Amino acid sequence: MNSSAPRSRTIPDLAVEIDGLVKVYRGRGPEKRALDGVSLAVPRGSFFGLLGPNGAGKSTLINILAGLVVKTAGTARIWDRDIDLDQRGAKAAIGVVPQELNLDPFFTPRELLDVQAGMYGVPKSERRTMEILEAVGLADKADSYARTLSGGMRRRLLVAKAMVHSPPVLVLDEPTAGVDIQLRQQLWAYVRELNRRGTTILLTTHYLEEAEQLCDRIAIINHGTLVACDTTANLLKRIDGKALTVTVDRDLAEVPAALAQFSPELRPERRVVVRYHPTVTPISRILDAFAAAGLVIMDLSTEETDLEDIFLKLTSSKTAS
């Protein structure tokens, strides 16, 4: 393989381009359609989130890109390399951090990275073993056996392995599963820096708050089909809903007539919660109603739509059979 990221005469606008991807598993029982015509475009330099419930098809899609699973139909290109017509170029363009901690326990991190670099044909003079280990916080463990590393360290070592050939696309498949908060933050700091330097990141995660904070674009897949793909900001606008919590100056035994049109919820500690659609009901109209009811507002807060709301809404429409 090439010793570094594949070079093109022109840098592609899309880091990953998938068109009509289908994967059907056939066996003795009924066939399983893991992917059903998925089309997806991942812009170069983006931090792209791929979300979906268990069994949605995320890992199948990633394994097809990594060359570990053979697709049934459709096309896929990585850094403008077709995964069928230019397998070597496509594999050189991608680094994959798998869910499983698949490390040889009798190798040291230094040895593992050197072996991985050799598999990709990276000349010894061009290898960045210690630089990469330093970046993931494992320089002091370079000569320790992998079996002695903690789960979080092993996870970071997988990231290091995926980066030995300097791929322009890095795929992270549930990279922080089982990793404590401190190590998770260290990992994201490194990955953010990679993205800042130009590496395209494709992330799958069950931590929706991570996707919301990290990703600039998000695709949601469910039962093998793509149910949403947009910028994170646009996705958050899809559910036009907010919750306004108002603390008033006195206890309320019942909803005042002036507020009845908003169907508010009365909560302890003199709180009133109003759920509304900002594009339909301006917040000023709600506050005017509190004034009309003779209530003095002591405090107020609004709760925005988050990614979890969107995820649940889009995936609940297709429940598992």
PDB file of C-alpha atoms in Angstrom:
ATOM      1  CA  MET A   1       0.000   0.000   0.000  1.00  0.00           C
ATOM      2  CA  ASN A   2       0.963   3.623  -0.284  1.00  0.00           C
ATOM      3  CA  SER A   3       3.120   4.947   2.500  1.00  0.00           C
ATOM      4  CA  SER A   4       0.823   7.824   3.276  1.00  0.00           C
ATOM      5  CA  ALA A   5      -2.594   9.233   2.484  1.00  0.00           C
ATOM      6  CA  PRO A   6      -3.482   8.800  -1.198  1.00  0.00           C
ATOM      7  CA  ARG A   7      -2.761  11.825  -3.339  1.00  0.00           C
ATOM      8  CA  SER A   8      -5.096  13.136  -6.001  1.00  0.00           C
ATOM      9  CA  ARG A   9      -4.470  15.733  -8.653  1.00  0.00           C
ATOM     10  CA  THR A  10      -7.405  17.528  -7.113  1.00  0.00           C
ATOM     11  CA  ILE A  11      -8.568  17.212  -3.508  1.00  0.00           C
ATOM     12  CA  PRO A  12     -12.132  15.826  -3.482  1.00  0.00           C
ATOM     13  CA  ASP A  13     -14.974  17.846  -2.031  1.00  0.00           C
ATOM     14  CA  LEU A  14     -16.441  14.668  -0.536  1.00  0.00           C
ATOM     15  CA  ALA A  15     -14.391  12.503   1.806  1.00  0.00           C
ATOM     16  CA  VAL A  16     -16.914   9.666   1.582  1.00  0.00           C
ATOM     17  CA  GLU A  17     -19.600   9.221  -1.071  1.00  0.00           C
ATOM     18  CA  ILE A  18     -22.131   6.385  -0.852  1.00  0.00           C
ATOM     19  CA  ASP A  19     -24.869   5.754  -3.408  1.00  0.00           C
ATOM     20  CA  GLY A  20     -27.656   3.183  -3.070  1.00  0.00           C
ATOM     21  CA  LEU A  21     -25.714   0.940  -0.710  1.00  0.00           C
ATOM     22  CA  VAL A  22     -27.409  -2.399  -0.045  1.00  0.00           C
ATOM     23  CA  LYS A  23     -26.291  -5.288   2.126  1.00  0.00           C
ATOM     24  CA  VAL A  24     -28.358  -8.454   2.397  1.00  0.00           C
ATOM     25  CA  TYR A  25     -27.293 -11.331   4.620  1.00  0.00           C
ATOM     26  CA  ARG A  26     -28.571 -14.652   3.363  1.00  0.00           C
ATOM     27  CA  GLY A  27     -28.490 -17.902   5.265  1.00  0.00           C
ATOM     28  CA  ARG A  28     -30.700 -20.805   6.118  1.00  0.00           C
ATOM     29  CA  GLY A  29     -33.345 -18.575   7.598  1.00  0.00           C
ATOM     30  CA  PRO A  30     -35.033 -15.459   6.222  1.00  0.00           C
ATOM     31  CA  GLU A  31     -32.679 -12.982   4.576  1.00  0.00           C
ATOM     32  CA  LYS A  32     -31.680  -9.933   6.600  1.00  0.00           C
ATOM     33  CA  ARG A  33     -31.452  -6.592   4.803  1.00  0.00           C
ATOM     34  CA  ALA A  34     -28.922  -4.700   6.913  1.00  0.00           C
ATOM     35  CA  LEU A  35     -28.697  -1.750   4.493  1.00  0.00           C
ATOM     36  CA  ASP A  36     -31.482  -0.792   2.126  1.00  0.00           C
ATOM     37  CA  GLY A  37     -30.371   1.738  -0.467  1.00  0.00           C
ATOM     38  CA  VAL A  38     -28.383   4.114   1.746  1.00  0.00           C
ATOM     39  CA  SER A  39     -26.979   7.195   0.009  1.00  0.00           C
ATOM     40  CA  LEU A  40     -24.692   9.487   1.962  1.00  0.00           C
ATOM     41  CA  ALA A  41     -22.200  12.280   1.298  1.00  0.00           C
ATOM     42  CA  VAL A  42     -19.581  13.205   3.893  1.00  0.00           C
ATOM     43  CA  PRO A  43     -17.938  16.568   3.078  1.00  0.00           C
ATOM     44  CA  ARG A  44     -14.171  16.801   3.258  1.00  0.00           C
ATOM     45  CA  GLY A  45     -12.996  18.176   6.605  1.00  0.00           C
ATOM     46  CA  SER A  46     -16.303  17.625   8.386  1.00  0.00           C
ATOM     47  CA  PHE A  47     -16.924  16.043  11.784  1.00  0.00           C
ATOM     48  CA  PHE A  48     -19.748  13.765  10.699  1.00  0.00           C
ATOM     49  CA  GLY A  49     -21.972  11.810  13.072  1.00  0.00           C
ATOM     50  CA  LEU A  50     -23.685   8.550  12.115  1.00  0.00           C
ATOM     51  CA  LEU A  51     -26.375   7.689  14.627  1.00  0.00           C
ATOM     52  CA  GLY A  52     -28.937   4.957  14.982  1.00  0.00           C
ATOM     53  CA  PRO A  53     -30.235   2.339  17.427  1.00  0.00           C
ATOM     54  CA  ASN A  54     -28.614  -1.068  17.821  1.00  0.00           C
ATOM     55  CA  GLY A  55     -29.038  -3.111  14.660  1.00  0.00           C
ATOM     56  CA  ALA A  56     -29.697  -0.044  12.514  1.00  0.00           C
ATOM     57  CA  GLY A  57     -26.886  -0.862  10.073  1.00  0.00           C
ATOM     58  CA  LYS A  58     -24.155   1.543  11.219  1.00  0.00           C
ATOM     59  CA  SER A  59     -21.469  -1.083  11.783  1.00  0.00           C
ATOM     60  CA  THR A  60     -22.337  -2.840   8.521  1.00  0.00           C
ATOM     61  CA  LEU A  61     -21.853   0.414   6.639  1.00  0.00           C
ATOM     62  CA  ILE A  62     -18.506   1.061   8.321  1.00  0.00           C
ATOM     63  CA  ASN A  63     -17.311  -2.495   7.721  1.00  0.00           C
ATOM     64  CA  ILE A  64     -18.132  -2.135   4.028  1.00  0.00           C
ATOM     65  CA  LEU A  65     -16.059   1.054   3.865  1.00  0.00           C
ATOM     66  CA  ALA A  66     -13.221  -0.702   5.705  1.00  0.00           C
ATOM     67  CA  GLY A  67     -13.268  -3.615   3.253  1.00  0.00           C
ATOM     68  CA  LEU A  68     -14.348  -6.118   5.909  1.00  0.00           C
ATOM     69  CA  VAL A  69     -17.841  -6.764   4.501  1.00  0.00           C
ATOM     70  CA  VAL A  70     -18.778  -7.184   0.840  1.00  0.00           C
ATOM     71  CA  LYS A  71     -21.735  -5.056  -0.219  1.00  0.00           C
ATOM     72  CA  THR A  72     -24.675  -6.528  -2.118  1.00  0.00           C
ATOM     73  CA  ALA A  73     -25.312  -3.494  -4.334  1.00  0.00           C
ATOM     74  CA  GLY A  74     -24.549   0.198  -4.693  1.00  0.00           C
ATOM     75  CA  THR A  75     -21.297   2.132  -4.804  1.00  0.00           C
ATOM     76  CA  ALA A  76     -18.974   3.673  -2.236  1.00  0.00           C
ATOM     77  CA  ARG A  77     -15.993   5.969  -2.692  1.00  0.00           C
ATOM     78  CA  ILE A  78     -13.447   7.042  -0.081  1.00  0.00           C
ATOM     79  CA  TRP A  79     -11.396  10.122  -0.966  1.00  0.00           C
ATOM     80  CA  ASP A  80     -12.618   9.629  -4.551  1.00  0.00           C
ATOM     81  CA  ARG A  81     -11.413   5.989  -4.581  1.00  0.00           C
ATOM     82  CA  ASP A  82     -14.032   3.383  -5.468  1.00  0.00           C
ATOM     83  CA  ILE A  83     -13.899   0.593  -2.875  1.00  0.00           C
ATOM     84  CA  ASP A  84     -14.266  -2.031  -5.649  1.00  0.00           C
ATOM     85  CA  LEU A  85     -12.254  -0.516  -8.505  1.00  0.00           C
ATOM     86  CA  ASP A  86      -9.426   0.850  -6.343  1.00  0.00           C
ATOM     87  CA  GLN A  87      -9.399  -1.248  -3.196  1.00  0.00           C
ATOM     88  CA  ARG A  88      -5.808  -0.374  -2.284  1.00  0.00           C
ATOM     89  CA  GLY A  89      -6.359   3.366  -2.687  1.00  0.00           C
ATOM     90  CA  ALA A  90      -9.645   3.259  -0.764  1.00  0.00           C
ATOM     91  CA  LYS A  91      -8.107   1.354   2.157  1.00  0.00           C
ATOM     92  CA  ALA A  92      -5.137   3.714   2.268  1.00  0.00           C
ATOM     93  CA  ALA A  93      -7.535   6.661   2.567  1.00  0.00           C
ATOM     94  CA  ILE A  94      -9.314   5.431   5.679  1.00  0.00           C
ATOM     95  CA  GLY A  95      -8.410   4.551   9.241  1.00  0.00           C
ATOM     96  CA  VAL A  96     -10.981   2.690  11.320  1.00  0.00           C
ATOM     97  CA  VAL A  97     -11.170   2.541  15.109  1.00  0.00           C
ATOM     98  CA  PRO A  98     -13.418  -0.468  15.799  1.00  0.00           C
ATOM     99  CA  GLN A  99     -15.714  -1.053  18.752  1.00  0.00           C
ATOM    100  CA  GLU A 100     -13.837  -4.194  19.804  1.00  0.00           C
ATOM    101  CA  LEU A 101     -10.549  -3.897  21.667  1.00  0.00           C
ATOM    102  CA  ASN A 102      -8.759  -6.185  19.212  1.00  0.00           C
ATOM    103  CA  LEU A 103      -5.134  -5.807  20.261  1.00  0.00           C
ATOM    104  CA  ASP A 104      -2.431  -8.455  20.504  1.00  0.00           C
ATOM    105  CA  PRO A 105      -1.780  -8.582  24.271  1.00  0.00           C
ATOM    106  CA  PHE A 106       1.864  -9.641  23.823  1.00  0.00           C
ATOM    107  CA  PHE A 107       2.890  -6.635  21.722  1.00  0.00           C
ATOM    108  CA  THR A 108       3.869  -3.238  23.069  1.00  0.00           C
ATOM    109  CA  PRO A 109       2.251  -0.089  21.661  1.00  0.00           C
ATOM    110  CA  ARG A 110       5.514   0.736  19.866  1.00  0.00           C
ATOM    111  CA  GLU A 111       5.568  -2.713  18.241  1.00  0.00           C
ATOM    112  CA  LEU A 112       1.873  -2.615  17.352  1.00  0.00           C
ATOM    113  CA  LEU A 113       2.205   0.720  15.568  1.00  0.00           C
ATOM    114  CA  ASP A 114       5.348  -0.368  13.729  1.00  0.00           C
ATOM    115  CA  VAL A 115       3.668  -3.577  12.549  1.00  0.00           C
ATOM    116  CA  GLN A 116       0.590  -1.628  11.433  1.00  0.00           C
ATOM    117  CA  ALA A 117       2.739   0.899   9.589  1.00  0.00           C
ATOM    118  CA  GLY A 118       4.567  -1.949   7.866  1.00  0.00           C
ATOM    119  CA  MET A 119       1.262  -3.429   6.707  1.00  0.00           C
ATOM    120  CA  TYR A 120       0.498  -0.120   4.999  1.00  0.00           C
ATOM    121  CA  GLY A 121       3.936   0.087   3.452  1.00  0.00           C
ATOM    122  CA  VAL A 122       5.069   3.116   5.437  1.00  0.00           C
ATOM    123  CA  PRO A 123       8.879   3.264   5.210  1.00  0.00           C
ATOM    124  CA  LYS A 124      10.697   3.226   8.550  1.00  0.00           C
ATOM    125  CA  SER A 125      12.071   6.690   7.874  1.00  0.00           C
ATOM    126  CA  GLU A 126       8.530   8.063   7.559  1.00  0.00           C
ATOM    127  CA  ARG A 127       6.959   6.359  10.558  1.00  0.00           C
ATOM    128  CA  ARG A 128       5.667   8.611  13.339  1.00  0.00           C
ATOM    129  CA  THR A 129       5.312   5.989  16.071  1.00  0.00           C
ATOM    130  CA  MET A 130       6.394   8.061  19.056  1.00  0.00           C
ATOM    131  CA  GLU A 131       4.728  11.219  17.742  1.00  0.00           C
ATOM    132  CA  ILE A 132       1.395   9.398  17.530  1.00  0.00           C
ATOM    133  CA  LEU A 133       1.805   7.727  20.927  1.00  0.00           C
ATOM    134  CA  GLU A 134       2.610  11.114  22.439  1.00  0.00           C
ATOM    135  CA  ALA A 135      -0.506  12.602  20.851  1.00  0.00           C
ATOM    136  CA  VAL A 136      -2.780   9.955  22.404  1.00  0.00           C
ATOM    137  CA  GLY A 137      -1.045  10.138  25.778  1.00  0.00           C
ATOM    138  CA  LEU A 138       0.712   6.765  25.604  1.00  0.00           C
ATOM    139  CA  ALA A 139       4.349   7.737  25.118  1.00  0.00           C
ATOM    140  CA  ASP A 140       5.203   6.551  28.646  1.00  0.00           C
ATOM    141  CA  LYS A 141       3.611   3.169  27.843  1.00  0.00           C
ATOM    142  CA  ALA A 142       5.419   2.684  24.521  1.00  0.00           C
ATOM    143  CA  ASP A 143       7.250  -0.417  25.746  1.00  0.00           C
ATOM    144  CA  SER A 144       4.599  -1.888  28.040  1.00  0.00           C
ATOM    145  CA  TYR A 145       2.708  -4.953  26.918  1.00  0.00           C
ATOM    146  CA  ALA A 146      -0.778  -4.146  25.619  1.00  0.00           C
ATOM    147  CA  ARG A 147      -2.278  -6.586  28.133  1.00  0.00           C
ATOM    148  CA  THR A 148      -1.122  -4.315  30.974  1.00  0.00           C
ATOM    149  CA  LEU A 149      -2.961  -1.261  29.634  1.00  0.00           C
ATOM    150  CA  SER A 150      -6.298  -0.105  31.007  1.00  0.00           C
ATOM    151  CA  GLY A 151      -9.420  -0.178  28.861  1.00  0.00           C
ATOM    152  CA  GLY A 152      -9.151   3.545  28.181  1.00  0.00           C
ATOM    153  CA  MET A 153      -5.509   3.239  27.163  1.00  0.00           C
ATOM    154  CA  ARG A 154      -6.313   0.386  24.812  1.00  0.00           C
ATOM    155  CA  ARG A 155      -9.037   2.483  23.235  1.00  0.00           C
ATOM    156  CA  ARG A 156      -6.553   5.293  22.613  1.00  0.00           C
ATOM    157  CA  LEU A 157      -4.067   2.793  21.225  1.00  0.00           C
ATOM    158  CA  LEU A 158      -6.676   1.748  18.659  1.00  0.00           C
ATOM    159  CA  VAL A 159      -6.923   5.378  17.565  1.00  0.00           C
ATOM    160  CA  ALA A 160      -3.152   5.483  17.246  1.00  0.00           C
ATOM    161  CA  LYS A 161      -3.144   2.302  15.124  1.00  0.00           C
ATOM    162  CA  ALA A 162      -5.718   3.823  12.785  1.00  0.00           C
ATOM    163  CA  MET A 163      -3.522   6.896  12.227  1.00  0.00           C
ATOM    164  CA  VAL A 164      -0.162   5.282  11.354  1.00  0.00           C
ATOM    165  CA  HIS A 165      -0.647   5.765   7.594  1.00  0.00           C
ATOM    166  CA  SER A 166      -1.975   9.336   7.920  1.00  0.00           C
ATOM    167  CA  PRO A 167      -5.395   8.647   6.379  1.00  0.00           C
ATOM    168  CA  PRO A 168      -7.485  11.667   5.382  1.00  0.00           C
ATOM    169  CA  VAL A 169     -10.604   9.926   6.759  1.00  0.00           C
ATOM    170  CA  LEU A 170     -10.842   8.542  10.300  1.00  0.00           C
ATOM    171  CA  VAL A 171     -13.811   6.407  11.332  1.00  0.00           C
ATOM    172  CA  LEU A 172     -14.566   6.087  15.037  1.00  0.00           C
ATOM    173  CA  ASP A 173     -17.030   3.292  15.812  1.00  0.00           C
ATOM    174  CA  GLU A 174     -18.326   3.834  19.365  1.00  0.00           C
ATOM    175  CA  PRO A 175     -14.862   4.969  20.494  1.00  0.00           C
ATOM    176  CA  THR A 176     -15.792   6.011  24.043  1.00  0.00           C
ATOM    177  CA  ALA A 177     -17.821   2.951  25.046  1.00  0.00           C
ATOM    178  CA  GLY A 178     -16.647   1.966  28.509  1.00  0.00           C
ATOM    179  CA  VAL A 179     -14.202   4.880  28.773  1.00  0.00           C
ATOM    180  CA  ASP A 180     -14.333   7.088  31.854  1.00  0.00           C
ATOM    181  CA  ILE A 181     -15.101  10.790  31.547  1.00  0.00           C
ATOM    182  CA  GLN A 182     -11.509  12.013  31.900  1.00  0.00           C
ATOM    183  CA  LEU A 183     -10.169   9.666  29.240  1.00  0.00           C
ATOM    184  CA  ARG A 184     -13.130  10.486  27.010  1.00  0.00           C
ATOM    185  CA  GLN A 185     -12.287  14.170  27.205  1.00  0.00           C
ATOM    186  CA  GLN A 186      -8.625  13.461  26.372  1.00  0.00           C
ATOM    187  CA  LEU A 187      -9.646  11.359  23.389  1.00  0.00           C
ATOM    188  CA  TRP A 188     -11.986  14.032  22.060  1.00  0.00           C
ATOM    189  CA  ALA A 189      -9.337  16.714  22.506  1.00  0.00           C
ATOM    190  CA  TYR A 190      -7.015  14.701  20.260  1.00  0.00           C
ATOM    191  CA  VAL A 191      -9.700  13.918  17.693  1.00  0.00           C
ATOM    192  CA  ARG A 192     -10.810  17.565  17.583  1.00  0.00           C
ATOM    193  CA  GLU A 193      -7.227  18.556  16.866  1.00  0.00           C
ATOM    194  CA  LEU A 194      -7.033  15.997  14.046  1.00  0.00           C
ATOM    195  CA  ASN A 195     -10.203  17.452  12.587  1.00  0.00           C
ATOM    196  CA  ARG A 196      -8.871  20.992  12.948  1.00  0.00           C
ATOM    197  CA  ARG A 197      -5.824  19.948  10.939  1.00  0.00           C
ATOM    198  CA  GLY A 198      -8.024  18.653   8.144  1.00  0.00           C
ATOM    199  CA  THR A 199      -8.803  15.010   8.931  1.00  0.00           C
ATOM    200  CA  THR A 200     -12.402  14.116   8.159  1.00  0.00           C
ATOM    201  CA  ILE A 201     -13.996  12.356  11.134  1.00  0.00           C
ATOM    202  CA  LEU A 202     -16.876   9.898  10.814  1.00  0.00           C
ATOM    203  CA  LEU A 203     -18.251   9.066  14.250  1.00  0.00           C
ATOM    204  CA  THR A 204     -20.802   6.551  15.468  1.00  0.00           C
ATOM    205  CA  THR A 205     -21.832   6.899  19.089  1.00  0.00           C
ATOM    206  CA  HIS A 206     -24.634   6.075  21.495  1.00  0.00           C
ATOM    207  CA  TYR A 207     -23.850   9.221  23.465  1.00  0.00           C
ATOM    208  CA  LEU A 208     -26.137  11.709  21.773  1.00  0.00           C
ATOM    209  CA  GLU A 209     -24.717  14.626  23.715  1.00  0.00           C
ATOM    210  CA  GLU A 210     -21.304  13.810  22.224  1.00  0.00           C
ATOM    211  CA  ALA A 211     -22.661  13.933  18.701  1.00  0.00           C
ATOM    212  CA  GLU A 212     -24.458  17.198  19.418  1.00  0.00           C
ATOM    213  CA  GLN A 213     -21.310  18.837  20.809  1.00  0.00           C
ATOM    214  CA  LEU A 214     -18.783  17.437  18.327  1.00  0.00           C
ATOM    215  CA  CYS A 215     -20.452  16.956  14.970  1.00  0.00           C
ATOM    216  CA  ASP A 216     -21.194  19.640  12.393  1.00  0.00           C
ATOM    217  CA  ARG A 217     -23.297  17.217  10.318  1.00  0.00           C
ATOM    218  CA  ILE A 218     -25.345  14.208  11.415  1.00  0.00           C
ATOM    219  CA  ALA A 219     -27.019  11.318   9.621  1.00  0.00           C
ATOM    220  CA  ILE A 220     -29.516   9.047  11.362  1.00  0.00           C
ATOM    221  CA  ILE A 221     -30.005   5.499  10.130  1.00  0.00           C
ATOM    222  CA  ASN A 222     -32.756   3.136  11.244  1.00  0.00           C
ATOM    223  CA  HIS A 223     -33.516  -0.395  10.056  1.00  0.00           C
ATOM    224  CA  GLY A 224     -31.023  -0.030   7.239  1.00  0.00           C
ATOM    225  CA  THR A 225     -32.460   3.170   5.796  1.00  0.00           C
ATOM    226  CA  LEU A 226     -31.400   6.793   6.105  1.00  0.00           C
ATOM    227  CA  VAL A 227     -34.075   8.762   7.972  1.00  0.00           C
ATOM    228  CA  ALA A 228     -32.253  12.097   8.305  1.00  0.00           C
ATOM    229  CA  CYS A 229     -29.083  13.810   7.121  1.00  0.00           C
ATOM    230  CA  ASP A 230     -28.401  17.473   7.702  1.00  0.00           C
ATOM    231  CA  THR A 231     -26.267  19.939   9.601  1.00  0.00           C
ATOM    232  CA  THR A 232     -26.565  19.575  13.354  1.00  0.00           C
ATOM    233  CA  ALA A 233     -28.072  23.062  13.573  1.00  0.00           C
ATOM    234  CA  ASN A 234     -30.764  22.266  11.001  1.00  0.00           C
ATOM    235  CA  LEU A 235     -31.605  18.969  12.662  1.00  0.00           C
ATOM    236  CA  LEU A 236     -32.125  20.754  15.964  1.00  0.00           C
ATOM    237  CA  LYS A 237     -34.620  23.035  14.230  1.00  0.00           C
ATOM    238  CA  ARG A 238     -36.705  20.089  13.013  1.00  0.00           C
ATOM    239  CA  ILE A 239     -38.610  19.826  16.244  1.00  0.00           C
ATOM    240  CA  ASP A 240     -40.047  23.285  16.687  1.00  0.00           C
ATOM    241  CA  GLY A 241     -40.622  23.111  20.402  1.00  0.00           C
ATOM    242  CA  LYS A 242     -39.469  24.738  23.603  1.00  0.00           C
ATOM    243  CA  ALA A 243     -40.411  24.501  27.238  1.00  0.00           C
ATOM    244  CA  LEU A 244     -40.695  27.731  29.220  1.00  0.00           C
ATOM    245  CA  THR A 245     -40.460  27.388  33.008  1.00  0.00           C
ATOM    246  CA  VAL A 246     -41.675  30.411  34.947  1.00  0.00           C
ATOM    247  CA  THR A 247     -41.414  30.899  38.700  1.00  0.00           C
ATOM    248  CA  VAL A 248     -44.181  33.205  39.938  1.00  0.00           C
ATOM    249  CA  ASP A 249     -44.691  35.216  43.124  1.00  0.00           C
ATOM    250  CA  ARG A 250     -47.383  33.067  44.734  1.00  0.00           C
ATOM    251  CA  ASP A 251     -48.807  29.567  44.955  1.00  0.00           C
ATOM    252  CA  LEU A 252     -51.420  28.592  42.349  1.00  0.00           C
ATOM    253  CA  ALA A 253     -54.251  26.225  43.139  1.00  0.00           C
ATOM    254  CA  GLU A 254     -55.430  26.210  39.528  1.00  0.00           C
ATOM    255  CA  VAL A 255     -54.457  27.537  36.105  1.00  0.00           C
ATOM    256  CA  PRO A 256     -55.435  31.225  35.709  1.00  0.00           C
ATOM    257  CA  ALA A 257     -57.905  31.867  32.894  1.00  0.00           C
ATOM    258  CA  ALA A 258     -55.432  34.097  31.046  1.00  0.00           C
ATOM    259  CA  LEU A 259     -52.983  31.181  30.796  1.00  0.00           C
ATOM    260  CA  ALA A 260     -55.492  28.420  30.013  1.00  0.00           C
ATOM    261  CA  GLN A 261     -54.968  28.748  26.226  1.00  0.00           C
ATOM    262  CA  PHE A 262     -51.369  27.488  26.663  1.00  0.00           C
ATOM    263  CA  SER A 263     -52.323  24.403  28.734  1.00  0.00           C
ATOM    264  CA  PRO A 264     -49.570  25.001  31.296  1.00  0.00           C
ATOM    265  CA  GLU A 265     -48.397  22.496  33.907  1.00  0.00           C
ATOM    266  CA  LEU A 266     -48.353  23.609  37.539  1.00  0.00           C
ATOM    267  CA  ARG A 267     -45.225  22.414  39.323  1.00  0.00           C
ATOM    268  CA  PRO A 268     -44.007  22.608  42.939  1.00  0.00           C
ATOM    269  CA  GLU A 269     -42.177  25.683  44.196  1.00  0.00           C
ATOM    270  CA  ARG A 270     -44.505  28.041  42.290  1.00  0.00           C
ATOM    271  CA  ARG A 271     -43.270  26.946  38.888  1.00  0.00           C
ATOM    272  CA  VAL A 272     -45.404  26.968  35.741  1.00  0.00           C
ATOM    273  CA  VAL A 273     -44.254  25.123  32.614  1.00  0.00           C
ATOM    274  CA  VAL A 274     -45.542  26.160  29.193  1.00  0.00           C
ATOM    275  CA  ARG A 275     -44.669  24.103  26.113  1.00  0.00           C
ATOM    276  CA  TYR A 276     -44.891  26.083  22.906  1.00  0.00           C
ATOM    277  CA  HIS A 277     -43.793  26.349  19.269  1.00  0.00           C
ATOM    278  CA  PRO A 278     -41.689  29.499  18.735  1.00  0.00           C
ATOM    279  CA  THR A 279     -42.619  29.783  15.047  1.00  0.00           C
ATOM    280  CA  VAL A 280     -46.304  29.864  16.015  1.00  0.00           C
ATOM    281  CA  THR A 281     -46.333  31.483  19.452  1.00  0.00           C
ATOM    282  CA  PRO A 282     -43.897  34.294  20.305  1.00  0.00           C
ATOM    283  CA  ILE A 283     -42.607  34.088  23.879  1.00  0.00           C
ATOM    284  CA  SER A 284     -43.768  37.695  24.427  1.00  0.00           C
ATOM    285  CA  ARG A 285     -47.378  36.522  24.010  1.00  0.00           C
ATOM    286  CA  ILE A 286     -46.911  33.994  26.829  1.00  0.00           C
ATOM    287  CA  LEU A 287     -45.283  36.550  29.112  1.00  0.00           C
ATOM    288  CA  ASP A 288     -48.117  39.009  28.413  1.00  0.00           C
ATOM    289  CA  ALA A 289     -50.564  36.313  29.546  1.00  0.00           C
ATOM    290  CA  PHE A 290     -48.728  35.975  32.872  1.00  0.00           C
ATOM    291  CA  ALA A 291     -49.050  39.734  33.332  1.00  0.00           C
ATOM    292  CA  ALA A 292     -52.745  39.589  32.418  1.00  0.00           C
ATOM    293  CA  ALA A 293     -53.192  36.932  35.117  1.00  0.00           C
ATOM    294  CA  GLY A 294     -51.720  39.346  37.678  1.00  0.00           C
ATOM    295  CA  LEU A 295     -48.640  37.182  38.229  1.00  0.00           C
ATOM    296  CA  VAL A 296     -45.203  38.594  38.920  1.00  0.00           C
ATOM    297  CA  ILE A 297     -42.393  36.642  37.252  1.00  0.00           C
ATOM    298  CA  MET A 298     -39.597  35.919  39.728  1.00  0.00           C
ATOM    299  CA  ASP A 299     -37.512  33.737  37.422  1.00  0.00           C
ATOM    300  CA  LEU A 300     -37.749  32.020  34.042  1.00  0.00           C
ATOM    301  CA  SER A 301     -35.799  29.613  31.865  1.00  0.00           C
ATOM    302  CA  THR A 302     -36.255  27.921  28.494  1.00  0.00           C
ATOM    303  CA  GLU A 303     -35.328  24.413  27.491  1.00  0.00           C
ATOM    304  CA  GLU A 304     -34.205  23.898  23.907  1.00  0.00           C
ATOM    305  CA  THR A 305     -34.816  20.889  21.717  1.00  0.00           C
ATOM    306  CA  ASP A 306     -31.863  18.523  21.844  1.00  0.00           C
ATOM    307  CA  LEU A 307     -30.623  15.792  19.556  1.00  0.00           C
ATOM    308  CA  GLU A 308     -32.166  13.061  21.678  1.00  0.00           C
ATOM    309  CA  ASP A 309     -35.652  14.443  20.976  1.00  0.00           C
ATOM    310  CA  ILE A 310     -35.000  14.319  17.235  1.00  0.00           C
ATOM    311  CA  PHE A 311     -33.413  10.881  17.413  1.00  0.00           C
ATOM    312  CA  LEU A 312     -36.380   9.419  19.285  1.00  0.00           C
ATOM    313  CA  LYS A 313     -38.884  11.070  16.973  1.00  0.00           C
ATOM    314  CA  LEU A 314     -37.216   9.841  13.787  1.00  0.00           C
ATOM    315  CA  THR A 315     -36.467   6.300  14.957  1.00  0.00           C
ATOM    316  CA  SER A 316     -39.727   5.616  16.803  1.00  0.00           C
ATOM    317  CA  SER A 317     -41.659   5.722  13.537  1.00  0.00           C
ATOM    318  CA  LYS A 318     -40.042   2.417  12.558  1.00  0.00           C
ATOM    319  CA  THR A 319     -40.099   0.105  15.484  1.00  0.00           C
ATOM    320  CA  ALA A 320     -38.352  -3.208  15.357  1.00  0.00           C
ATOM    321  CA  SER A 321     -40.523  -6.090  14.243  1.00  0.00           C
TER     322      SER A 321
END
